[in-house]
């Protein structure tokens, strides 16, 4: 069985997906990390944002997602690139790569090849990648609330973080609509644990 948890940037998807996965005793997979890995490769190869040649550059050593329950890791060969994937420059550059159909197809192939069951989190897990999922959730929260949560993970000012989130939401809008059969949860008033408990109850109920 596959469970999908989609949502806007910094809505708590990874924390919630990890908690739900641990409660259910299955791995979770973070699709955003693969888009981030593509972006890191583009930056390190000094390509312009959204340059499709990034896929050729990845071929020699494609990033590999390791879906550990405590936190996903991405490897390129022997190098663990996970610590490099949450930098502000990746946040700013990722949407341009995620907008390319060829990049999306590459990420989708990686995800569909992973052994099931799992909890999948991202933007289009319940709509495009795993439309047959057994249970689907979509997390939202106001930009301010999300910026406040994110501010502990980024060095930037709160207003700049909020503005960047709003801009990224707009650039990701094409692939970010909730599935028609997803339960939409506004996490603004809820702790991560409350969201996890709510989802686990829904899945087990
Ligand atoms: O979830 P996270 O914020 O780490 O995702 C990083 C970026 O990857 C998003 O801003 C979006 O551009 C892209 N993404 C996507 N589809 C997904 C997951 C992430 O387009 N399923």
PDB file of C-alpha atoms and ligand atoms in Angstrom:
ATOM      1  CA  UNK A   1       0.000   0.000   0.000  1.00  0.00           C
ATOM      2  CA  UNK A   2       1.204   3.488  -0.827  1.00  0.00           C
ATOM      3  CA  UNK A   3       0.232   6.599   1.170  1.00  0.00           C
ATOM      4  CA  UNK A   4       0.809  10.013  -0.403  1.00  0.00           C
ATOM      5  CA  UNK A   5       1.428  13.244   1.509  1.00  0.00           C
ATOM      6  CA  UNK A   6       1.593  16.248  -0.809  1.00  0.00           C
ATOM      7  CA  UNK A   7       1.587  19.933   0.000  1.00  0.00           C
ATOM      8  CA  UNK A   8       3.082  23.377  -0.441  1.00  0.00           C
ATOM      9  CA  UNK A   9       6.692  24.278   0.442  1.00  0.00           C
ATOM     10  CA  UNK A  10       7.572  24.050   4.142  1.00  0.00           C
ATOM     11  CA  UNK A  11       4.154  22.698   5.099  1.00  0.00           C
ATOM     12  CA  UNK A  12       5.804  20.039   7.262  1.00  0.00           C
ATOM     13  CA  UNK A  13       5.584  17.214   4.723  1.00  0.00           C
ATOM     14  CA  UNK A  14       8.922  15.560   5.513  1.00  0.00           C
ATOM     15  CA  UNK A  15       8.450  15.611   9.292  1.00  0.00           C
ATOM     16  CA  UNK A  16       4.899  14.324   8.976  1.00  0.00           C
ATOM     17  CA  UNK A  17       5.771  11.699   6.350  1.00  0.00           C
ATOM     18  CA  UNK A  18       8.642  10.451   8.512  1.00  0.00           C
ATOM     19  CA  UNK A  19       6.385  10.244  11.590  1.00  0.00           C
ATOM     20  CA  UNK A  20       3.571   8.485   9.743  1.00  0.00           C
ATOM     21  CA  UNK A  21       6.034   6.048   8.165  1.00  0.00           C
ATOM     22  CA  UNK A  22       7.578   5.209  11.528  1.00  0.00           C
ATOM     23  CA  UNK A  23       4.138   4.724  13.121  1.00  0.00           C
ATOM     24  CA  UNK A  24       3.213   2.319  10.313  1.00  0.00           C
ATOM     25  CA  UNK A  25       6.628   0.607  10.209  1.00  0.00           C
ATOM     26  CA  UNK A  26       7.365   1.457   6.544  1.00  0.00           C
ATOM     27  CA  UNK A  27       9.896   3.774   4.834  1.00  0.00           C
ATOM     28  CA  UNK A  28       9.001   7.195   3.455  1.00  0.00           C
ATOM     29  CA  UNK A  29      10.323   8.735   0.288  1.00  0.00           C
ATOM     30  CA  UNK A  30      10.964  12.432  -0.262  1.00  0.00           C
ATOM     31  CA  UNK A  31      10.531  13.243  -3.947  1.00  0.00           C
ATOM     32  CA  UNK A  32      11.676  16.848  -3.398  1.00  0.00           C
ATOM     33  CA  UNK A  33      15.149  15.605  -2.513  1.00  0.00           C
ATOM     34  CA  UNK A  34      15.574  14.185  -6.013  1.00  0.00           C
ATOM     35  CA  UNK A  35      14.566  17.522  -7.584  1.00  0.00           C
ATOM     36  CA  UNK A  36      17.037  19.159  -5.220  1.00  0.00           C
ATOM     37  CA  UNK A  37      19.762  16.683  -6.270  1.00  0.00           C
ATOM     38  CA  UNK A  38      19.181  17.551  -9.939  1.00  0.00           C
ATOM     39  CA  UNK A  39      19.492  21.238  -9.030  1.00  0.00           C
ATOM     40  CA  UNK A  40      22.727  20.711  -7.112  1.00  0.00           C
ATOM     41  CA  UNK A  41      24.181  18.947 -10.134  1.00  0.00           C
ATOM     42  CA  UNK A  42      23.148  21.854 -12.382  1.00  0.00           C
ATOM     43  CA  UNK A  43      24.786  24.361 -10.027  1.00  0.00           C
ATOM     44  CA  UNK A  44      27.978  22.343  -9.664  1.00  0.00           C
ATOM     45  CA  UNK A  45      28.195  21.922 -13.448  1.00  0.00           C
ATOM     46  CA  UNK A  46      27.708  25.709 -13.795  1.00  0.00           C
ATOM     47  CA  UNK A  47      24.651  25.253 -16.023  1.00  0.00           C
ATOM     48  CA  UNK A  48      22.070  28.020 -16.361  1.00  0.00           C
ATOM     49  CA  UNK A  49      18.921  27.404 -14.270  1.00  0.00           C
ATOM     50  CA  UNK A  50      16.649  24.800 -15.856  1.00  0.00           C
ATOM     51  CA  UNK A  51      19.189  23.710 -18.488  1.00  0.00           C
ATOM     52  CA  UNK A  52      18.029  20.313 -19.747  1.00  0.00           C
ATOM     53  CA  UNK A  53      21.632  19.172 -20.268  1.00  0.00           C
ATOM     54  CA  UNK A  54      21.644  18.485 -16.531  1.00  0.00           C
ATOM     55  CA  UNK A  55      20.215  15.031 -17.287  1.00  0.00           C
ATOM     56  CA  UNK A  56      23.242  14.158 -19.469  1.00  0.00           C
ATOM     57  CA  UNK A  57      25.551  15.336 -16.699  1.00  0.00           C
ATOM     58  CA  UNK A  58      23.715  13.134 -14.203  1.00  0.00           C
ATOM     59  CA  UNK A  59      24.016  10.032 -16.356  1.00  0.00           C
ATOM     60  CA  UNK A  60      27.562   9.117 -15.350  1.00  0.00           C
ATOM     61  CA  UNK A  61      26.557   9.064 -11.685  1.00  0.00           C
ATOM     62  CA  UNK A  62      22.793   9.345 -11.113  1.00  0.00           C
ATOM     63  CA  UNK A  63      21.698  10.428  -7.609  1.00  0.00           C
ATOM     64  CA  UNK A  64      20.291   7.532  -5.594  1.00  0.00           C
ATOM     65  CA  UNK A  65      17.560   8.084  -2.985  1.00  0.00           C
ATOM     66  CA  UNK A  66      17.918   6.023   0.169  1.00  0.00           C
ATOM     67  CA  UNK A  67      14.502   6.029   1.867  1.00  0.00           C
ATOM     68  CA  UNK A  68      15.461   5.623   5.513  1.00  0.00           C
ATOM     69  CA  UNK A  69      12.617   6.107   8.030  1.00  0.00           C
ATOM     70  CA  UNK A  70      14.634   8.585  10.169  1.00  0.00           C
ATOM     71  CA  UNK A  71      15.427  10.816   7.210  1.00  0.00           C
ATOM     72  CA  UNK A  72      16.045  10.245   3.507  1.00  0.00           C
ATOM     73  CA  UNK A  73      19.555  10.481   2.124  1.00  0.00           C
ATOM     74  CA  UNK A  74      20.738  11.044  -1.429  1.00  0.00           C
ATOM     75  CA  UNK A  75      23.994   9.575  -2.680  1.00  0.00           C
ATOM     76  CA  UNK A  76      26.050  10.211  -5.787  1.00  0.00           C
ATOM     77  CA  UNK A  77      28.523   7.378  -5.906  1.00  0.00           C
ATOM     78  CA  UNK A  78      30.302   7.403  -2.536  1.00  0.00           C
ATOM     79  CA  UNK A  79      29.284  11.015  -1.769  1.00  0.00           C
ATOM     80  CA  UNK A  80      26.361  11.714   0.569  1.00  0.00           C
ATOM     81  CA  UNK A  81      24.995  14.925  -0.966  1.00  0.00           C
ATOM     82  CA  UNK A  82      22.079  15.259   1.505  1.00  0.00           C
ATOM     83  CA  UNK A  83      23.670  18.062   3.595  1.00  0.00           C
ATOM     84  CA  UNK A  84      24.027  20.198   0.428  1.00  0.00           C
ATOM     85  CA  UNK A  85      20.394  19.903  -0.643  1.00  0.00           C
ATOM     86  CA  UNK A  86      18.746  22.391   1.734  1.00  0.00           C
ATOM     87  CA  UNK A  87      20.797  25.485   0.940  1.00  0.00           C
ATOM     88  CA  UNK A  88      18.997  28.705  -0.004  1.00  0.00           C
ATOM     89  CA  UNK A  89      20.525  28.546  -3.532  1.00  0.00           C
ATOM     90  CA  UNK A  90      18.884  25.139  -4.039  1.00  0.00           C
ATOM     91  CA  UNK A  91      15.510  26.483  -2.776  1.00  0.00           C
ATOM     92  CA  UNK A  92      15.833  29.310  -5.287  1.00  0.00           C
ATOM     93  CA  UNK A  93      16.882  27.186  -8.273  1.00  0.00           C
ATOM     94  CA  UNK A  94      14.874  23.989  -7.907  1.00  0.00           C
ATOM     95  CA  UNK A  95      11.568  25.076  -9.506  1.00  0.00           C
ATOM     96  CA  UNK A  96      13.247  25.803 -12.851  1.00  0.00           C
ATOM     97  CA  UNK A  97      14.429  22.176 -13.067  1.00  0.00           C
ATOM     98  CA  UNK A  98      11.167  20.788 -11.660  1.00  0.00           C
ATOM     99  CA  UNK A  99       9.281  22.556 -14.475  1.00  0.00           C
ATOM    100  CA  UNK A 100      11.019  20.438 -17.149  1.00  0.00           C
ATOM    101  CA  UNK A 101       8.922  17.414 -18.246  1.00  0.00           C
ATOM    102  CA  UNK A 102      12.109  15.402 -18.902  1.00  0.00           C
ATOM    103  CA  UNK A 103      13.361  16.018 -15.356  1.00  0.00           C
ATOM    104  CA  UNK A 104       9.943  15.109 -13.950  1.00  0.00           C
ATOM    105  CA  UNK A 105       9.941  11.869 -15.967  1.00  0.00           C
ATOM    106  CA  UNK A 106      13.423  11.010 -14.643  1.00  0.00           C
ATOM    107  CA  UNK A 107      12.356  11.611 -11.010  1.00  0.00           C
ATOM    108  CA  UNK A 108       9.098   9.683 -11.509  1.00  0.00           C
ATOM    109  CA  UNK A 109      11.038   6.666 -12.841  1.00  0.00           C
ATOM    110  CA  UNK A 110      13.304   6.651  -9.784  1.00  0.00           C
ATOM    111  CA  UNK A 111      10.300   6.799  -7.446  1.00  0.00           C
ATOM    112  CA  UNK A 112       8.255   4.132  -9.216  1.00  0.00           C
ATOM    113  CA  UNK A 113      11.241   1.764  -9.072  1.00  0.00           C
ATOM    114  CA  UNK A 114      11.419   1.817  -5.257  1.00  0.00           C
ATOM    115  CA  UNK A 115      10.180  -1.240  -3.323  1.00  0.00           C
ATOM    116  CA  UNK A 116       6.718  -0.843  -1.718  1.00  0.00           C
ATOM    117  CA  UNK A 117       5.056  -0.217   0.695  1.00  0.00           C
ATOM    118  CA  UNK A 118       6.011   3.350   1.582  1.00  0.00           C
ATOM    119  CA  UNK A 119       4.767   6.842   2.373  1.00  0.00           C
ATOM    120  CA  UNK A 120       5.579   9.217  -0.522  1.00  0.00           C
ATOM    121  CA  UNK A 121       5.789  12.979   0.002  1.00  0.00           C
ATOM    122  CA  UNK A 122       6.015  15.796  -2.519  1.00  0.00           C
ATOM    123  CA  UNK A 123       3.747  17.840  -4.769  1.00  0.00           C
ATOM    124  CA  UNK A 124       2.252  15.397  -7.256  1.00  0.00           C
ATOM    125  CA  UNK A 125       2.535  12.026  -5.522  1.00  0.00           C
ATOM    126  CA  UNK A 126      -1.242  11.562  -5.288  1.00  0.00           C
ATOM    127  CA  UNK A 127      -2.056  13.044  -8.685  1.00  0.00           C
ATOM    128  CA  UNK A 128       0.619  11.972 -11.196  1.00  0.00           C
ATOM    129  CA  UNK A 129       3.073   9.525  -9.716  1.00  0.00           C
ATOM    130  CA  UNK A 130       0.950   7.200  -7.558  1.00  0.00           C
ATOM    131  CA  UNK A 131      -2.685   7.956  -8.494  1.00  0.00           C
ATOM    132  CA  UNK A 132      -3.619   4.452  -7.274  1.00  0.00           C
ATOM    133  CA  UNK A 133      -2.380   5.202  -3.696  1.00  0.00           C
ATOM    134  CA  UNK A 134      -4.523   3.757  -0.903  1.00  0.00           C
ATOM    135  CA  UNK A 135      -4.731   7.006   1.075  1.00  0.00           C
ATOM    136  CA  UNK A 136      -3.902  10.586   0.054  1.00  0.00           C
ATOM    137  CA  UNK A 137      -3.268  13.697   2.131  1.00  0.00           C
ATOM    138  CA  UNK A 138      -2.458  17.302   1.262  1.00  0.00           C
ATOM    139  CA  UNK A 139      -0.877  19.700   3.783  1.00  0.00           C
ATOM    140  CA  UNK A 140      -1.288  23.478   3.727  1.00  0.00           C
ATOM    141  CA  UNK A 141      -0.563  26.386   6.079  1.00  0.00           C
ATOM    142  CA  UNK A 142      -0.333  30.149   5.653  1.00  0.00           C
ATOM    143  CA  UNK A 143       2.955  31.512   4.225  1.00  0.00           C
ATOM    144  CA  UNK A 144       3.722  33.250   7.550  1.00  0.00           C
ATOM    145  CA  UNK A 145       3.335  30.085   9.596  1.00  0.00           C
ATOM    146  CA  UNK A 146       5.496  28.153   7.142  1.00  0.00           C
ATOM    147  CA  UNK A 147       8.156  30.883   7.116  1.00  0.00           C
ATOM    148  CA  UNK A 148       8.256  30.845  10.922  1.00  0.00           C
ATOM    149  CA  UNK A 149       8.789  27.087  10.937  1.00  0.00           C
ATOM    150  CA  UNK A 150      11.464  27.325   8.235  1.00  0.00           C
ATOM    151  CA  UNK A 151      13.343  30.165   9.937  1.00  0.00           C
ATOM    152  CA  UNK A 152      15.008  27.720  12.339  1.00  0.00           C
ATOM    153  CA  UNK A 153      16.509  25.882   9.330  1.00  0.00           C
ATOM    154  CA  UNK A 154      17.693  28.836   7.192  1.00  0.00           C
ATOM    155  CA  UNK A 155      19.977  31.790   8.012  1.00  0.00           C
ATOM    156  CA  UNK A 156      17.751  34.331   6.187  1.00  0.00           C
ATOM    157  CA  UNK A 157      15.343  36.942   7.650  1.00  0.00           C
ATOM    158  CA  UNK A 158      11.732  35.891   8.243  1.00  0.00           C
ATOM    159  CA  UNK A 159      10.295  38.286   5.623  1.00  0.00           C
ATOM    160  CA  UNK A 160      12.782  37.058   3.009  1.00  0.00           C
ATOM    161  CA  UNK A 161      11.931  33.435   3.781  1.00  0.00           C
ATOM    162  CA  UNK A 162       8.201  34.182   3.488  1.00  0.00           C
ATOM    163  CA  UNK A 163       8.653  36.005   0.174  1.00  0.00           C
ATOM    164  CA  UNK A 164      10.768  33.148  -1.202  1.00  0.00           C
ATOM    165  CA  UNK A 165       8.135  30.581  -0.164  1.00  0.00           C
ATOM    166  CA  UNK A 166       5.352  32.551  -1.868  1.00  0.00           C
ATOM    167  CA  UNK A 167       7.458  32.828  -5.019  1.00  0.00           C
ATOM    168  CA  UNK A 168       8.305  29.094  -5.001  1.00  0.00           C
ATOM    169  CA  UNK A 169       4.610  28.177  -4.469  1.00  0.00           C
ATOM    170  CA  UNK A 170       3.759  30.241  -7.555  1.00  0.00           C
ATOM    171  CA  UNK A 171       6.492  28.603  -9.653  1.00  0.00           C
ATOM    172  CA  UNK A 172       5.456  25.115  -8.469  1.00  0.00           C
ATOM    173  CA  UNK A 173       1.718  25.723  -8.932  1.00  0.00           C
ATOM    174  CA  UNK A 174       1.498  23.612 -12.102  1.00  0.00           C
ATOM    175  CA  UNK A 175       2.318  20.393 -10.224  1.00  0.00           C
ATOM    176  CA  UNK A 176       0.957  21.284  -6.798  1.00  0.00           C
ATOM    177  CA  UNK A 177      -2.829  20.864  -6.976  1.00  0.00           C
ATOM    178  CA  UNK A 178      -4.294  18.468  -4.401  1.00  0.00           C
ATOM    179  CA  UNK A 179      -5.665  15.175  -5.731  1.00  0.00           C
ATOM    180  CA  UNK A 180      -9.461  15.201  -5.896  1.00  0.00           C
ATOM    181  CA  UNK A 181      -9.530  12.299  -3.414  1.00  0.00           C
ATOM    182  CA  UNK A 182      -6.951  13.757  -0.984  1.00  0.00           C
ATOM    183  CA  UNK A 183      -7.843  14.838   2.555  1.00  0.00           C
ATOM    184  CA  UNK A 184      -6.642  18.464   2.818  1.00  0.00           C
ATOM    185  CA  UNK A 185      -5.213  19.353   6.260  1.00  0.00           C
ATOM    186  CA  UNK A 186      -4.425  22.919   7.333  1.00  0.00           C
ATOM    187  CA  UNK A 187      -1.493  22.379   9.693  1.00  0.00           C
ATOM    188  CA  UNK A 188      -1.405  26.009  10.924  1.00  0.00           C
ATOM    189  CA  UNK A 189      -2.978  25.292  14.301  1.00  0.00           C
ATOM    190  CA  UNK A 190      -1.609  21.770  14.675  1.00  0.00           C
ATOM    191  CA  UNK A 191       1.684  20.388  15.937  1.00  0.00           C
ATOM    192  CA  UNK A 192       3.549  17.921  13.728  1.00  0.00           C
ATOM    193  CA  UNK A 193       2.567  15.116  16.124  1.00  0.00           C
ATOM    194  CA  UNK A 194      -1.122  16.075  15.886  1.00  0.00           C
ATOM    195  CA  UNK A 195      -0.953  15.902  12.089  1.00  0.00           C
ATOM    196  CA  UNK A 196       0.833  12.534  12.258  1.00  0.00           C
ATOM    197  CA  UNK A 197      -1.789  11.143  14.663  1.00  0.00           C
ATOM    198  CA  UNK A 198      -4.630  12.426  12.485  1.00  0.00           C
ATOM    199  CA  UNK A 199      -3.214  10.760   9.367  1.00  0.00           C
ATOM    200  CA  UNK A 200      -2.437   7.479  11.138  1.00  0.00           C
ATOM    201  CA  UNK A 201      -6.015   7.389  12.492  1.00  0.00           C
ATOM    202  CA  UNK A 202      -7.387   7.968   8.979  1.00  0.00           C
ATOM    203  CA  UNK A 203      -5.188   5.251   7.491  1.00  0.00           C
ATOM    204  CA  UNK A 204      -5.919   2.691  10.199  1.00  0.00           C
ATOM    205  CA  UNK A 205      -9.552   3.688  10.681  1.00  0.00           C
TER     206      UNK A 205
HETATM  207  O1  LIG B   1       9.472  19.345  -0.986  1.00  0.00           O
HETATM  208  P1  LIG B   1      10.617  20.257  -1.276  1.00  0.00           P
HETATM  209  O2  LIG B   1      10.350  21.676  -0.864  1.00  0.00           O
HETATM  210  O3  LIG B   1      11.927  19.741  -0.793  1.00  0.00           O
HETATM  211  O4  LIG B   1      10.716  20.263  -2.877  1.00  0.00           O
HETATM  212  C1  LIG B   1      11.689  21.017  -3.536  1.00  0.00           C
HETATM  213  C2  LIG B   1      11.177  21.400  -4.911  1.00  0.00           C
HETATM  214  O5  LIG B   1      11.083  20.235  -5.723  1.00  0.00           O
HETATM  215  C3  LIG B   1       9.808  22.050  -4.975  1.00  0.00           C
HETATM  216  O6  LIG B   1       9.880  23.437  -4.763  1.00  0.00           O
HETATM  217  C4  LIG B   1       9.362  21.713  -6.392  1.00  0.00           C
HETATM  218  O7  LIG B   1       9.939  22.611  -7.331  1.00  0.00           O
HETATM  219  C5  LIG B   1       9.996  20.350  -6.624  1.00  0.00           C
HETATM  220  N1  LIG B   1       9.069  19.235  -6.417  1.00  0.00           N
HETATM  221  C6  LIG B   1       8.173  18.935  -7.420  1.00  0.00           C
HETATM  222  N2  LIG B   1       7.387  17.829  -7.314  1.00  0.00           N
HETATM  223  C7  LIG B   1       7.460  17.040  -6.242  1.00  0.00           C
HETATM  224  C8  LIG B   1       8.348  17.350  -5.188  1.00  0.00           C
HETATM  225  C9  LIG B   1       9.129  18.479  -5.295  1.00  0.00           C
HETATM  226  O8  LIG B   1       8.083  19.658  -8.408  1.00  0.00           O
HETATM  227  N3  LIG B   1       6.717  15.947  -6.171  1.00  0.00           N
END
